[in-house]
C-alpha atoms as an extended CHARMM CRD file, in Angstrom:
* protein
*
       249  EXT
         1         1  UNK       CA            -13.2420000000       -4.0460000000        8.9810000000  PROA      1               0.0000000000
         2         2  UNK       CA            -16.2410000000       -2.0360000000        9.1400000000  PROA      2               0.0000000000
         3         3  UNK       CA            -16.6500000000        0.5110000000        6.2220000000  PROA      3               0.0000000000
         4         4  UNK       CA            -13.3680000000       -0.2370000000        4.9600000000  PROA      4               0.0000000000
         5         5  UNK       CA            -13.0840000000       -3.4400000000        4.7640000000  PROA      5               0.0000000000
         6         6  UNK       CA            -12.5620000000       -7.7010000000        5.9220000000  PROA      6               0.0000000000
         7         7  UNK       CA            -10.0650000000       -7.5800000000        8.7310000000  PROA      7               0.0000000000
         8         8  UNK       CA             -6.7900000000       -9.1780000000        7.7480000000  PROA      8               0.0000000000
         9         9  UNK       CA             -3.8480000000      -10.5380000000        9.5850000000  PROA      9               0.0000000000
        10        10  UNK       CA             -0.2970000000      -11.1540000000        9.2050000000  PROA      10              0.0000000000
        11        11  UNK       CA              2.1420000000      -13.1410000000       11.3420000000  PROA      11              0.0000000000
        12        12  UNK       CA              0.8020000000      -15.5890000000       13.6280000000  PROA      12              0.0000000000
        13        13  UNK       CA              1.6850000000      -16.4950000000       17.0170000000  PROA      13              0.0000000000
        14        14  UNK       CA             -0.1990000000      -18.5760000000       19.6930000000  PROA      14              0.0000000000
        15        15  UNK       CA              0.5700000000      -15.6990000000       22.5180000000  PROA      15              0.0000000000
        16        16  UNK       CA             -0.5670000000      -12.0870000000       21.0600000000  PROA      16              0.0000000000
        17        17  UNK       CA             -0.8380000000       -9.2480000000       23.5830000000  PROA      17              0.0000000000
        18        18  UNK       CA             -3.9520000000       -7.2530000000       23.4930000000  PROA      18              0.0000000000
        19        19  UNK       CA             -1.7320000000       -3.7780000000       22.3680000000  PROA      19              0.0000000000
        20        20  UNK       CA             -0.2730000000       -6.1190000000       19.6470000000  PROA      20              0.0000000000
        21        21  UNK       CA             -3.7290000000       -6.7590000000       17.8340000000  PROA      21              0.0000000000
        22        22  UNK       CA             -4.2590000000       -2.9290000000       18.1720000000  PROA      22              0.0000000000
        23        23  UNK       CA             -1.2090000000       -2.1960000000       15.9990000000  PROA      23              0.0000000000
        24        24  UNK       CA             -2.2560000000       -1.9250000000       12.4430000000  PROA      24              0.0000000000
        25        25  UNK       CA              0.1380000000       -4.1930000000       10.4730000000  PROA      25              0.0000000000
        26        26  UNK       CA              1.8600000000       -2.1330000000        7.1130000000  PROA      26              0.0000000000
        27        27  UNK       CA              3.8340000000       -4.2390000000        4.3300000000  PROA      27              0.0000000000
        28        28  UNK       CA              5.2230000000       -1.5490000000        2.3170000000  PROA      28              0.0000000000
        29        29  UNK       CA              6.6300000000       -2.1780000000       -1.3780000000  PROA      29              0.0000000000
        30        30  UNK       CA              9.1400000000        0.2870000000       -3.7020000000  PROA      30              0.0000000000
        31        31  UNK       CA             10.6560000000       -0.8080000000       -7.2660000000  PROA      31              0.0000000000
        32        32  UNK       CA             14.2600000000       -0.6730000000       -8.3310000000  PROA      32              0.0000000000
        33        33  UNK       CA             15.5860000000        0.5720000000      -11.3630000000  PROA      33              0.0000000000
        34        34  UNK       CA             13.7810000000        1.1060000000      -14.8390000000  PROA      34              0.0000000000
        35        35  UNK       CA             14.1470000000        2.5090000000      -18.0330000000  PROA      35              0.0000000000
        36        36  UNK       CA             17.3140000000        5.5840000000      -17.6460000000  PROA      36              0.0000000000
        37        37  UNK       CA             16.1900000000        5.5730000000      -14.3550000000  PROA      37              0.0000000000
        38        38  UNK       CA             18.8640000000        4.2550000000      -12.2890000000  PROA      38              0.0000000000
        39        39  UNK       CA             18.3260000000        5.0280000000       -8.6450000000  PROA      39              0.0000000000
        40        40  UNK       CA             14.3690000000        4.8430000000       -7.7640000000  PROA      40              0.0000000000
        41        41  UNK       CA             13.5770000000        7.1530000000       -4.7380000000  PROA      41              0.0000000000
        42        42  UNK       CA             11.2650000000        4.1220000000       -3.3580000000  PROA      42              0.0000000000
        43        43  UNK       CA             14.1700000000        1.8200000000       -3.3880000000  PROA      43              0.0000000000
        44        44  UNK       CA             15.6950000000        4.2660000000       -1.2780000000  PROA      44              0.0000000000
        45        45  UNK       CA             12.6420000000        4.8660000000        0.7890000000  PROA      45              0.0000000000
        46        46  UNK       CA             12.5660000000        1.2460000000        1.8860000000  PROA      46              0.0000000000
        47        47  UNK       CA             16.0780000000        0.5730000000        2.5640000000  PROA      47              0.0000000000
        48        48  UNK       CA             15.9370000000        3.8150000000        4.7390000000  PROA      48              0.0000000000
        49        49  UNK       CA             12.5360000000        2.2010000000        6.8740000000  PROA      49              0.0000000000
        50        50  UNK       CA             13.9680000000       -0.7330000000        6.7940000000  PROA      50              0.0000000000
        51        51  UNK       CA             16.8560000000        0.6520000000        8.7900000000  PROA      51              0.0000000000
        52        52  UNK       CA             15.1830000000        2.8750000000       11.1120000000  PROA      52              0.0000000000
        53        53  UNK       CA             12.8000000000       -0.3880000000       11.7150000000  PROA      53              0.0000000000
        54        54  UNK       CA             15.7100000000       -2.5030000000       12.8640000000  PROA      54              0.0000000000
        55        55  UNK       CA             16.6550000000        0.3770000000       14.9110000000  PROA      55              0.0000000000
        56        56  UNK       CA             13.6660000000        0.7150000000       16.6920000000  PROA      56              0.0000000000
        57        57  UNK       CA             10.7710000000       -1.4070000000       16.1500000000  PROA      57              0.0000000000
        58        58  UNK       CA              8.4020000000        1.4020000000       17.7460000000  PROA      58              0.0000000000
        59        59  UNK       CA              9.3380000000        4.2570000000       15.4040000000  PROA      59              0.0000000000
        60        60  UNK       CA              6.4610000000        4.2090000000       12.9180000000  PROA      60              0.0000000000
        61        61  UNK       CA              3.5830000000        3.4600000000       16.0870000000  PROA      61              0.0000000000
        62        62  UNK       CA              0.6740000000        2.6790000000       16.0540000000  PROA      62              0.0000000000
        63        63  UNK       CA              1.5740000000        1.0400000000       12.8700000000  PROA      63              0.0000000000
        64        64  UNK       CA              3.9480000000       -2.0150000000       12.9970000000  PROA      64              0.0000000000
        65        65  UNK       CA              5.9600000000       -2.6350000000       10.2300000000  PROA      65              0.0000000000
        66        66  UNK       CA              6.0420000000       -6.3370000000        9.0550000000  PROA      66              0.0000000000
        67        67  UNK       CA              7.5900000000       -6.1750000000        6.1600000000  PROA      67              0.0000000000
        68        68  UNK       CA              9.1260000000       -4.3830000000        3.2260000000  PROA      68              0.0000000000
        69        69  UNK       CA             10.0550000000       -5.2740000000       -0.2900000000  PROA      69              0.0000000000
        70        70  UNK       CA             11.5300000000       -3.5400000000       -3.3520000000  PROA      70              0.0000000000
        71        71  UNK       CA             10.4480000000       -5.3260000000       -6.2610000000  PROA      71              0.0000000000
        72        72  UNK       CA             11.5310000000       -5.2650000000      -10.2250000000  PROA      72              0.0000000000
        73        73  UNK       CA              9.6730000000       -2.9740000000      -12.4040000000  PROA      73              0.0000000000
        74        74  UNK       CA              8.2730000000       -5.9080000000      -14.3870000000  PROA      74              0.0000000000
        75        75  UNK       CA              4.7570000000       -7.3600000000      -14.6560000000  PROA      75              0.0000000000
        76        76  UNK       CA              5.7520000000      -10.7530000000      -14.1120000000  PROA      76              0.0000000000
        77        77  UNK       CA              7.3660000000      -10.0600000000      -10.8790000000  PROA      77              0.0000000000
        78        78  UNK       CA              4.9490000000       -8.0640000000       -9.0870000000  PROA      78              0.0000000000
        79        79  UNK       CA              2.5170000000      -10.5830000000      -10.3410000000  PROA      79              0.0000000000
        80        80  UNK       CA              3.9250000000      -13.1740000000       -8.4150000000  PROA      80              0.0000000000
        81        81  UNK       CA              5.0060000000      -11.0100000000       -5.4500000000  PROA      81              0.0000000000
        82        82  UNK       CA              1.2830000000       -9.6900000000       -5.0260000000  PROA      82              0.0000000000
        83        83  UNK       CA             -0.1620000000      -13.2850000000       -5.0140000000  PROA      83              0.0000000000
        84        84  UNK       CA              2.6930000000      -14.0860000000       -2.1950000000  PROA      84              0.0000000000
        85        85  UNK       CA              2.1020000000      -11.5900000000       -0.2860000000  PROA      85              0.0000000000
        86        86  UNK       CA             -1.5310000000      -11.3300000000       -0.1010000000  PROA      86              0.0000000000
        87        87  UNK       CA             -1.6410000000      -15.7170000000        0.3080000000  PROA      87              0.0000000000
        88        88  UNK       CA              0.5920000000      -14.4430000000        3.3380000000  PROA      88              0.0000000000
        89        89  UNK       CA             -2.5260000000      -13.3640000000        5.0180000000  PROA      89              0.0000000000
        90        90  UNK       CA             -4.4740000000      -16.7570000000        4.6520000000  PROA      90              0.0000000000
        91        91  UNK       CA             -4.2440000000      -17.2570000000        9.1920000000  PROA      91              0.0000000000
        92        92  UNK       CA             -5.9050000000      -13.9050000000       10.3240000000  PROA      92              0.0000000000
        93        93  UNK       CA             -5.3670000000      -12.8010000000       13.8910000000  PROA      93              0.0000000000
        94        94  UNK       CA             -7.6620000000       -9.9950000000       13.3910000000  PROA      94              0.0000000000
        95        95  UNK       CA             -5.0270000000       -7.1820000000       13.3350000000  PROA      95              0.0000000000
        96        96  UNK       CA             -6.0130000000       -4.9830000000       10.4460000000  PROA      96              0.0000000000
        97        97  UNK       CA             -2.8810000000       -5.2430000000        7.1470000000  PROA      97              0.0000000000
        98        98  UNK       CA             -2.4410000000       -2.5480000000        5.1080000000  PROA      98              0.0000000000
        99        99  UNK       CA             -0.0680000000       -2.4950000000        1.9440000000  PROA      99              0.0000000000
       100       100  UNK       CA              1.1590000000        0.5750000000        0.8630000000  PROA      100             0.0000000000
       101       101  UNK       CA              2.8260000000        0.5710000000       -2.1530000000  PROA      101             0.0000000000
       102       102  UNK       CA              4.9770000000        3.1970000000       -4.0200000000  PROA      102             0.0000000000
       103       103  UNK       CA              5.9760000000        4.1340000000       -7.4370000000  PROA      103             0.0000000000
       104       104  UNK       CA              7.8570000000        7.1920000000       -8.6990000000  PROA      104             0.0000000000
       105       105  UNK       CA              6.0370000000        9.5130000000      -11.1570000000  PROA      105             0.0000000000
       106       106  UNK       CA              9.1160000000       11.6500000000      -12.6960000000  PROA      106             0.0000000000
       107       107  UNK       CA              7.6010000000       14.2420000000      -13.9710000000  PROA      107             0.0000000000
       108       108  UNK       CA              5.1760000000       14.8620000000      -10.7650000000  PROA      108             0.0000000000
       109       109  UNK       CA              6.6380000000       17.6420000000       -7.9720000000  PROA      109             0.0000000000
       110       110  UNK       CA              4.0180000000       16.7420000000       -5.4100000000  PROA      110             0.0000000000
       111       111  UNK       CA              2.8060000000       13.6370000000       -3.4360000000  PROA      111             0.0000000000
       112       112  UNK       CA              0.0180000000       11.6760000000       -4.9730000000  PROA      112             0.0000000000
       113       113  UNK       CA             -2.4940000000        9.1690000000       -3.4070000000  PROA      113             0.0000000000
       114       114  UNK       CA             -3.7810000000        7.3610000000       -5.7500000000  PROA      114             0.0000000000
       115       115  UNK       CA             -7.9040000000        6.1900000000       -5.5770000000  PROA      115             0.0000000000
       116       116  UNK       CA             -7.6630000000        3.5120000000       -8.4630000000  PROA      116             0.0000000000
       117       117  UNK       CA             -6.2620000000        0.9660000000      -10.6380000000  PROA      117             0.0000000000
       118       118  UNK       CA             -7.7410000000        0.1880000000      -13.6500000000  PROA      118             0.0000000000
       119       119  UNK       CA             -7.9740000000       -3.0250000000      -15.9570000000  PROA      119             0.0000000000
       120       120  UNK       CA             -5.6510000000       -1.7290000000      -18.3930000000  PROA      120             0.0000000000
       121       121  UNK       CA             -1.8560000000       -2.6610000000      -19.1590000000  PROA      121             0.0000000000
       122       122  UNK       CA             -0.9430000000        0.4140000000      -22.1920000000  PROA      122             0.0000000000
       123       123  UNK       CA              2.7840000000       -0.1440000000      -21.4400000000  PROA      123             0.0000000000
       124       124  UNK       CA              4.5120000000        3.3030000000      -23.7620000000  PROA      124             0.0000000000
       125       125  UNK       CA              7.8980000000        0.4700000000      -23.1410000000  PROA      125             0.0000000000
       126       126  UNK       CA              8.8660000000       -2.3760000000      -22.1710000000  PROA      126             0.0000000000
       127       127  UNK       CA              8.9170000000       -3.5660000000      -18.2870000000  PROA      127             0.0000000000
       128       128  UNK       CA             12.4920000000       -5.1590000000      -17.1790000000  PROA      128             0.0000000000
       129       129  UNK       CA             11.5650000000       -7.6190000000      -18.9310000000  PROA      129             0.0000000000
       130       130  UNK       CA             10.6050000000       -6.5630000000      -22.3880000000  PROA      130             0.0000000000
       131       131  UNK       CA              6.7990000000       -6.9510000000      -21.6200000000  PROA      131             0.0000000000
       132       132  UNK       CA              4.6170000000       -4.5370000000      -23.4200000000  PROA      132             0.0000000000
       133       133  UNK       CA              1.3730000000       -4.9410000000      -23.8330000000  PROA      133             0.0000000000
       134       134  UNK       CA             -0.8810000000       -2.5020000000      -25.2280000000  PROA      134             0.0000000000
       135       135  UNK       CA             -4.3100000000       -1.9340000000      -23.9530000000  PROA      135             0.0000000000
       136       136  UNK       CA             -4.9980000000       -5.0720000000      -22.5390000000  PROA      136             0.0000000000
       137       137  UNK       CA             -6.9580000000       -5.7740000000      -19.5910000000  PROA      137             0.0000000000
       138       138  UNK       CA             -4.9010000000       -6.8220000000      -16.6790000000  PROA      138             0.0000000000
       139       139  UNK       CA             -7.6460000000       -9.4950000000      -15.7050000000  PROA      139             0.0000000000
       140       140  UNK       CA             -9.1790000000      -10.5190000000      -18.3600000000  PROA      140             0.0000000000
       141       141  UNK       CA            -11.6930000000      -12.4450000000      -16.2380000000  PROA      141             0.0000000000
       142       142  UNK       CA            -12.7560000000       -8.7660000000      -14.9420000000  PROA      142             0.0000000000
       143       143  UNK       CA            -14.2330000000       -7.7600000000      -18.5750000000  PROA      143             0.0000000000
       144       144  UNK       CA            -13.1580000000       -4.7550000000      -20.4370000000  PROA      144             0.0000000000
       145       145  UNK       CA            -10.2810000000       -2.0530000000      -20.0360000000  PROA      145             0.0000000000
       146       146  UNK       CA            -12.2830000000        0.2030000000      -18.1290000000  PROA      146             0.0000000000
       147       147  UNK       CA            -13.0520000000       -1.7510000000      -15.0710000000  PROA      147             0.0000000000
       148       148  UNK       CA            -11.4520000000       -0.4090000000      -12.0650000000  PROA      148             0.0000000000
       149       149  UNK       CA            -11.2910000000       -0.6340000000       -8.0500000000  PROA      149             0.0000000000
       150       150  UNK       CA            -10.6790000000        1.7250000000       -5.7720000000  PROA      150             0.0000000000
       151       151  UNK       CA             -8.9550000000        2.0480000000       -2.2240000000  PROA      151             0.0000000000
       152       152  UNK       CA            -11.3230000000        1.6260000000        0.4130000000  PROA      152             0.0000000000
       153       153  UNK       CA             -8.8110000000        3.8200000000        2.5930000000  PROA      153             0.0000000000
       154       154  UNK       CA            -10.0740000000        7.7460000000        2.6980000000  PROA      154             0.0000000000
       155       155  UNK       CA             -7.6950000000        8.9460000000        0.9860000000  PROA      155             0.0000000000
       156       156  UNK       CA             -9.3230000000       12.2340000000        0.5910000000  PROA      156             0.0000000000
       157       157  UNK       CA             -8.8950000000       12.4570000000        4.5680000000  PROA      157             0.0000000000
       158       158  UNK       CA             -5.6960000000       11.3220000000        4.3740000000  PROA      158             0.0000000000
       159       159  UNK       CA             -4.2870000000       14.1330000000        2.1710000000  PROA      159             0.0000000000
       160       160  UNK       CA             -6.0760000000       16.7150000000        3.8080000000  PROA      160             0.0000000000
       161       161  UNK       CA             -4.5710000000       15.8360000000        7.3930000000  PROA      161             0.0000000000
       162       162  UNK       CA             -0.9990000000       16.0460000000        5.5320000000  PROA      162             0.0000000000
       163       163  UNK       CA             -1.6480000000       18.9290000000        4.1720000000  PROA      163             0.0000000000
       164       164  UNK       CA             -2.3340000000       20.6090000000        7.4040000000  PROA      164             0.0000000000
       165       165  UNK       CA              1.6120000000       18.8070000000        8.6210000000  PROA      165             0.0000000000
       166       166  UNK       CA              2.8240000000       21.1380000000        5.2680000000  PROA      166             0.0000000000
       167       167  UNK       CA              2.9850000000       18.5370000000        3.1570000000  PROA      167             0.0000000000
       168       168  UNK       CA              2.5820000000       18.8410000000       -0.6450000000  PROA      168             0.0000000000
       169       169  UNK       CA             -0.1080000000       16.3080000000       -1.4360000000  PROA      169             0.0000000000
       170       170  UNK       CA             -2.7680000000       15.6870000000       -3.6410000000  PROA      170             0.0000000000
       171       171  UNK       CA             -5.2350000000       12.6880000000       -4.4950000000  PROA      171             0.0000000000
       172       172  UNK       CA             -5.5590000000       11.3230000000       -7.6660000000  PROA      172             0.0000000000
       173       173  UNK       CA             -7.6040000000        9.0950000000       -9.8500000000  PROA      173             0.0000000000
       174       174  UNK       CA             -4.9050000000        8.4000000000      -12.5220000000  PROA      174             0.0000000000
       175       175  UNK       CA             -1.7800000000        6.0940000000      -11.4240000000  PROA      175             0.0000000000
       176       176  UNK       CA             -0.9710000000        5.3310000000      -15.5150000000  PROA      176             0.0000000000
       177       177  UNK       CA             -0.7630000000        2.3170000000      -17.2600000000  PROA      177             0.0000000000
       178       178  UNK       CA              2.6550000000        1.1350000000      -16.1450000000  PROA      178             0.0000000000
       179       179  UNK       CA              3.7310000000       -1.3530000000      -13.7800000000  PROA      179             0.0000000000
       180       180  UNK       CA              2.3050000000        1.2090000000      -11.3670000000  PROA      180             0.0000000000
       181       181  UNK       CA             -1.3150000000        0.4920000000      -12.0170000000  PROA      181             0.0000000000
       182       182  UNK       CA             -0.7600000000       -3.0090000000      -13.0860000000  PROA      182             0.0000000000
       183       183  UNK       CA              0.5190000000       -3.6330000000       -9.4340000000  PROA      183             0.0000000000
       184       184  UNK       CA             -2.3570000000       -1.7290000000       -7.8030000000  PROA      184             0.0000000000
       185       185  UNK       CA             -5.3230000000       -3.0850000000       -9.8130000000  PROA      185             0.0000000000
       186       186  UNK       CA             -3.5490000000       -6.2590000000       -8.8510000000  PROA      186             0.0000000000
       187       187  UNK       CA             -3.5090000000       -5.9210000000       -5.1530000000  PROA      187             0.0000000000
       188       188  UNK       CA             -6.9680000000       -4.1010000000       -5.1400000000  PROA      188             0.0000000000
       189       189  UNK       CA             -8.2460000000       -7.3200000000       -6.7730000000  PROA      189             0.0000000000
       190       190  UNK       CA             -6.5150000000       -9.4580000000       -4.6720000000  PROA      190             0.0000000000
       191       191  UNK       CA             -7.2040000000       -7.6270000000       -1.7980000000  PROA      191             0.0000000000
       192       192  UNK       CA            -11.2100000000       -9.0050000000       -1.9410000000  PROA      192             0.0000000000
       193       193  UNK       CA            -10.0350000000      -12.2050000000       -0.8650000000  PROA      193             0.0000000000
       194       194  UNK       CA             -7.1630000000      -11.5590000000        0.9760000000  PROA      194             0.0000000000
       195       195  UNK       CA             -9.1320000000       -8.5510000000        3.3860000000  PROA      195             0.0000000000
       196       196  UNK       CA             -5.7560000000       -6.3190000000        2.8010000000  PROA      196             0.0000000000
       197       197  UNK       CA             -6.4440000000       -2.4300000000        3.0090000000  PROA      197             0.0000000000
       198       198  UNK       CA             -4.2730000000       -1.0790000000       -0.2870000000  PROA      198             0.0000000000
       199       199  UNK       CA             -3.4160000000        2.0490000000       -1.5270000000  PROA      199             0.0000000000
       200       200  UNK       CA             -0.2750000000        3.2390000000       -3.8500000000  PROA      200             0.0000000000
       201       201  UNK       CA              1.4550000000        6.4560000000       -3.1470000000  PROA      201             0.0000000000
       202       202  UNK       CA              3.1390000000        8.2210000000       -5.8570000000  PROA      202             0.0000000000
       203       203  UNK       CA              6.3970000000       10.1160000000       -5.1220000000  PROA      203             0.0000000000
       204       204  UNK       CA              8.2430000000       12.4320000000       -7.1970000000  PROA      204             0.0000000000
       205       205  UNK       CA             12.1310000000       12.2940000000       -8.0880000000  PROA      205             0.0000000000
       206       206  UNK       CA             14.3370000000       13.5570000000       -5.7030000000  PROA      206             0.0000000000
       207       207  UNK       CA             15.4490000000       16.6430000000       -7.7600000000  PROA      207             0.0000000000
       208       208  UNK       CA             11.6160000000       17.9430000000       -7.1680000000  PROA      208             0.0000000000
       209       209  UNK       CA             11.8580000000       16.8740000000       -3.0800000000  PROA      209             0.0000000000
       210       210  UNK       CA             14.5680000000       15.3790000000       -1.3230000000  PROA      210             0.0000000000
       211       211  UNK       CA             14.8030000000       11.7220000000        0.0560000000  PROA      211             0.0000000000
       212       212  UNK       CA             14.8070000000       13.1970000000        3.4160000000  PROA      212             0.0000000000
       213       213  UNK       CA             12.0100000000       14.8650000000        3.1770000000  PROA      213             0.0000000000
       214       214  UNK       CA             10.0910000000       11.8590000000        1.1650000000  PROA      214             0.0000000000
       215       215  UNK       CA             11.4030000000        9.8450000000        4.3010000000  PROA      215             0.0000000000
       216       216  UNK       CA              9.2390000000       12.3050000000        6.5140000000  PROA      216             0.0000000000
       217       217  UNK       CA              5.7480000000       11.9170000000        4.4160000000  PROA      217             0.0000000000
       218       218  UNK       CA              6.0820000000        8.5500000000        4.0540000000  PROA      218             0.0000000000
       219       219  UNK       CA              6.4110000000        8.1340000000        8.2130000000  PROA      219             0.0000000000
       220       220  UNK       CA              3.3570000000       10.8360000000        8.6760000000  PROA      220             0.0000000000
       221       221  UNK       CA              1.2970000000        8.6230000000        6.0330000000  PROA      221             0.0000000000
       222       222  UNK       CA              1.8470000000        5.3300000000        7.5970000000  PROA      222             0.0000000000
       223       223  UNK       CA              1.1240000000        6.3390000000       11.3250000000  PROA      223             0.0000000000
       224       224  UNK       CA             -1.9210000000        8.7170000000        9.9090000000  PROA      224             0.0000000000
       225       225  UNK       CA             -3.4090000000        5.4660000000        8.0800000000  PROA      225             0.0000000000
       226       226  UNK       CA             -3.0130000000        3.7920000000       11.1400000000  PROA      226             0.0000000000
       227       227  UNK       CA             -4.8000000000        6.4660000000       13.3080000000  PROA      227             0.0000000000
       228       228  UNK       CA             -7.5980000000        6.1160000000       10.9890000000  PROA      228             0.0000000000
       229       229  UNK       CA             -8.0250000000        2.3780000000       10.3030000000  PROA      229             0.0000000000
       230       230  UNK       CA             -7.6250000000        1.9220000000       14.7720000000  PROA      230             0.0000000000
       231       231  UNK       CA            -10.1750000000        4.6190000000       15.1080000000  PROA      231             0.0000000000
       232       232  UNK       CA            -12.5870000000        3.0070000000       12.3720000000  PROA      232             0.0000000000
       233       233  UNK       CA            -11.4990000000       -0.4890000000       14.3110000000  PROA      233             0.0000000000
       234       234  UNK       CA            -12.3140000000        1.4460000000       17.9650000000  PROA      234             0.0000000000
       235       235  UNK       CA            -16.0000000000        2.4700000000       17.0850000000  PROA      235             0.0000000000
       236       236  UNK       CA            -17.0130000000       -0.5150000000       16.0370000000  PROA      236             0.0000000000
       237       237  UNK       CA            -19.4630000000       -2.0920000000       18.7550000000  PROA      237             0.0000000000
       238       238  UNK       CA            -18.1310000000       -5.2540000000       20.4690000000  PROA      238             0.0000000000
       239       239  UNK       CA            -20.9130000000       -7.7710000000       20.5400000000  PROA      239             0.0000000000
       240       240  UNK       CA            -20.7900000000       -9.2080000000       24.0290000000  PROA      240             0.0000000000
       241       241  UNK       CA            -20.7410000000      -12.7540000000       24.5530000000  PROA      241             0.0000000000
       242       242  UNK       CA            -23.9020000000      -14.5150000000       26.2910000000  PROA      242             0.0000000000
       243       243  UNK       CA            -24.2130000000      -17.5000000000       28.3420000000  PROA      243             0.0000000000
       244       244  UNK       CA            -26.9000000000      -19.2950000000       27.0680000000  PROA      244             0.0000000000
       245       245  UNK       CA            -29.7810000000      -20.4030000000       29.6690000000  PROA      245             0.0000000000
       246       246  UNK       CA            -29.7760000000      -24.0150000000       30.7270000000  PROA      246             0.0000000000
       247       247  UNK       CA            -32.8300000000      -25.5590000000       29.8990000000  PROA      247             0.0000000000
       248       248  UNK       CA            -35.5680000000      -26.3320000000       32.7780000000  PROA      248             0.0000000000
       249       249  UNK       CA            -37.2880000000      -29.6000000000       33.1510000000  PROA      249             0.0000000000
């Protein structure tokens, strides 16, 4: 997809208007509960798209929403969601797919976009399901701890657009060494096969900014990523197809 990336698609169909493969496809992911956290903004976040979604399908244009997940806060669950999700994508229709997903970062009072995830699972406790590793790489395959990949999205952009909307939002080249980073070094791995576009958004808790107003970046982010990726898509040039000349006796 240009500078950014394979094009990737999502669900097939034989009959796909022309306006349809313009819409830039978004799954978007949150986690449940963790730790003495009991209620996780981003499982809030989704249930609240989720509903606006079924209410109108058009709300978050020129993005469409395909799907949207809230996941455990475990290793061994977003493990097997990620591969799921990104196999999902094995029929492209050439619509670019982006996942966005989102983690809470307690002690933050600002949105985050984060650049990287990095090869290393430093757990300070256990997942949901007493996994804790301790500076181990996440691939091992990838080599050491340090390793990371990046979003190919520009997130730099990105923030600065939302800042100019009066949003509070920063970019960032540290997303831990939770489940946080283990799911987006994950997906940015994946995402080399699967041609998804990825990036992870920290939030902050809702006593820092409310759910409402969380509910309002998260809408500007999605339809600003997909203003972007259509306008990267747009100046592309279309290589026109040629009738080849019939050969002459």
């Amino acid at each position: 997809m240009g500078s950014w990336g394979a094009r990737a698609g999502g669900v097939g169909g034989s009959v796909i208007e022309e306006e349809d493969l313009r819409q830039v496809e978004f799954h978007l992911t949150g986690f449940g509960k963790f730790g003495s956290l009991k209620e996780n903004p981003t499982e809030k976040l989704i249930e609240l798209i989720r509903e606006e979604v079924r209410v109108d399908p058009g709300e978050f244009l020129p993005a469409r929403i395909a799907s949207c997940h809230v996941w455990e806060v475990s290793a061994e669950y977003t493990d097997d969601a990620l591969s799921k999700l990104h196999s999902s994508l094995s029929n492209p229709i050439n619509r670019p797919t982006v996942f966005l997903h989102m983690g809470v970062d307690c002690g933050a009072n600002n949105f985050r976009l984060e650049q990287k995830g990095v090869n290393e699972a430093d757990f300070q406790y256990h997942d949901e399901r007493g996994f804790s590793p301790r500076k181990q790489p996440i691939v091992r395959k990838n080599g050491t701890t340090s390793h990371a990949v990046q979003t190919t999205l520009p997130i730099a952009k990105l923030a600065s657009i939302l800042r100019k909307k009066r949003f509070d939002v920063q970019t960032s080249t540290d997303a831990g060494r939770f489940v946080c980073n283990w799911t987006y070094y994950l997906s940015l791995h994946r995402a080399k096969q699967s041609g998804a576009l990825v990036l992870f958004l920290h939030v902050p808790s809702v006593s820092q900014i409310k759910l409402e107003e969380q509910l309002k970046f998260v809408k500007a982010l999605v339809r600003q990523i997909a203003v972007l990726v259509r306008a990267e898509e747009e100046s592309i040039p279309k290589v026109k197809a040629t009738t080849p000349a019939l050969a002459t006796s």
